[in-house]
Amino acid sequence: MGAVLLWLVPVRSEHLRRLHLAAQAHAKLLWVMRPVAALDESSPAVLRLVVSAWSSWSSWSS
């Protein structure tokens, strides 16, 4: 296994930290997806992204 993908809704920051450390210890990619409501919560992530969907591609290409 080269990566772990998780969808976590309610999660405590210390649990995220443990997951992060475990992934580092085993040289694995950890990708945690959380709802936008978690944007202001603490995270050990080096990179945080917000992804949303557009209603149509025409607004993207203009």
Coordinates of C-alpha atoms in Angstrom, one line a residue:
M1 CA 0.0 0.0 0.0
G2 CA 1.5 3.4 -1.0
A3 CA -1.2 5.7 0.3
V4 CA -4.1 6.1 2.7
L5 CA -7.2 8.0 1.7
L6 CA -9.7 9.0 4.5
W7 CA -12.9 11.0 4.7
L8 CA -13.1 12.2 8.3
V9 CA -16.0 14.3 9.5
P10 CA -15.6 14.8 13.2
V11 CA -12.0 14.3 14.2
R12 CA -9.8 15.7 16.9
S13 CA -6.6 17.4 16.1
E14 CA -4.5 14.9 18.2
H15 CA -5.9 12.0 16.1
L16 CA -5.0 13.8 12.9
R17 CA -1.5 14.2 14.3
R18 CA -1.2 10.5 15.1
L19 CA -2.3 9.6 11.6
H20 CA 0.2 12.1 10.2
L21 CA 3.1 10.6 12.3
A22 CA 2.1 7.1 11.4
A23 CA 2.2 7.9 7.7
Q24 CA 5.5 9.6 8.0
A25 CA 7.0 6.7 10.0
H26 CA 6.0 4.3 7.2
A27 CA 6.8 6.6 4.3
K28 CA 3.2 6.6 3.1
L29 CA 1.1 9.3 1.5
L30 CA -1.8 10.4 3.8
W31 CA -4.7 12.2 2.1
V32 CA -7.5 13.2 4.5
M33 CA -10.7 14.8 3.1
R34 CA -12.8 16.8 5.5
P35 CA -15.8 19.1 5.0
V36 CA -15.4 22.8 4.4
A37 CA -16.7 23.4 7.9
A38 CA -13.4 22.0 9.2
L39 CA -11.4 24.7 7.4
D40 CA -10.7 26.8 10.6
E41 CA -9.8 23.7 12.7
S42 CA -6.3 22.8 13.6
S43 CA -4.4 20.4 11.3
P44 CA -0.9 18.9 11.0
A45 CA -1.1 19.1 7.2
V46 CA 1.7 20.7 5.3
L47 CA -0.6 21.6 2.5
R48 CA -4.4 22.2 2.8
L49 CA -6.6 22.6 -0.3
V50 CA -10.2 23.6 -0.7
V51 CA -11.9 22.0 -3.7
S52 CA -15.3 22.8 -5.0
A53 CA -17.4 21.9 -8.0
W54 CA -18.6 24.4 -10.7
S55 CA -22.1 24.1 -12.1
S56 CA -20.6 24.2 -15.7
W57 CA -17.3 24.1 -17.4
S58 CA -18.1 27.2 -19.4
S59 CA -17.3 29.5 -16.4
W60 CA -13.9 27.8 -16.1
S61 CA -12.9 28.2 -19.8
S62 CA -13.8 31.9 -20.1

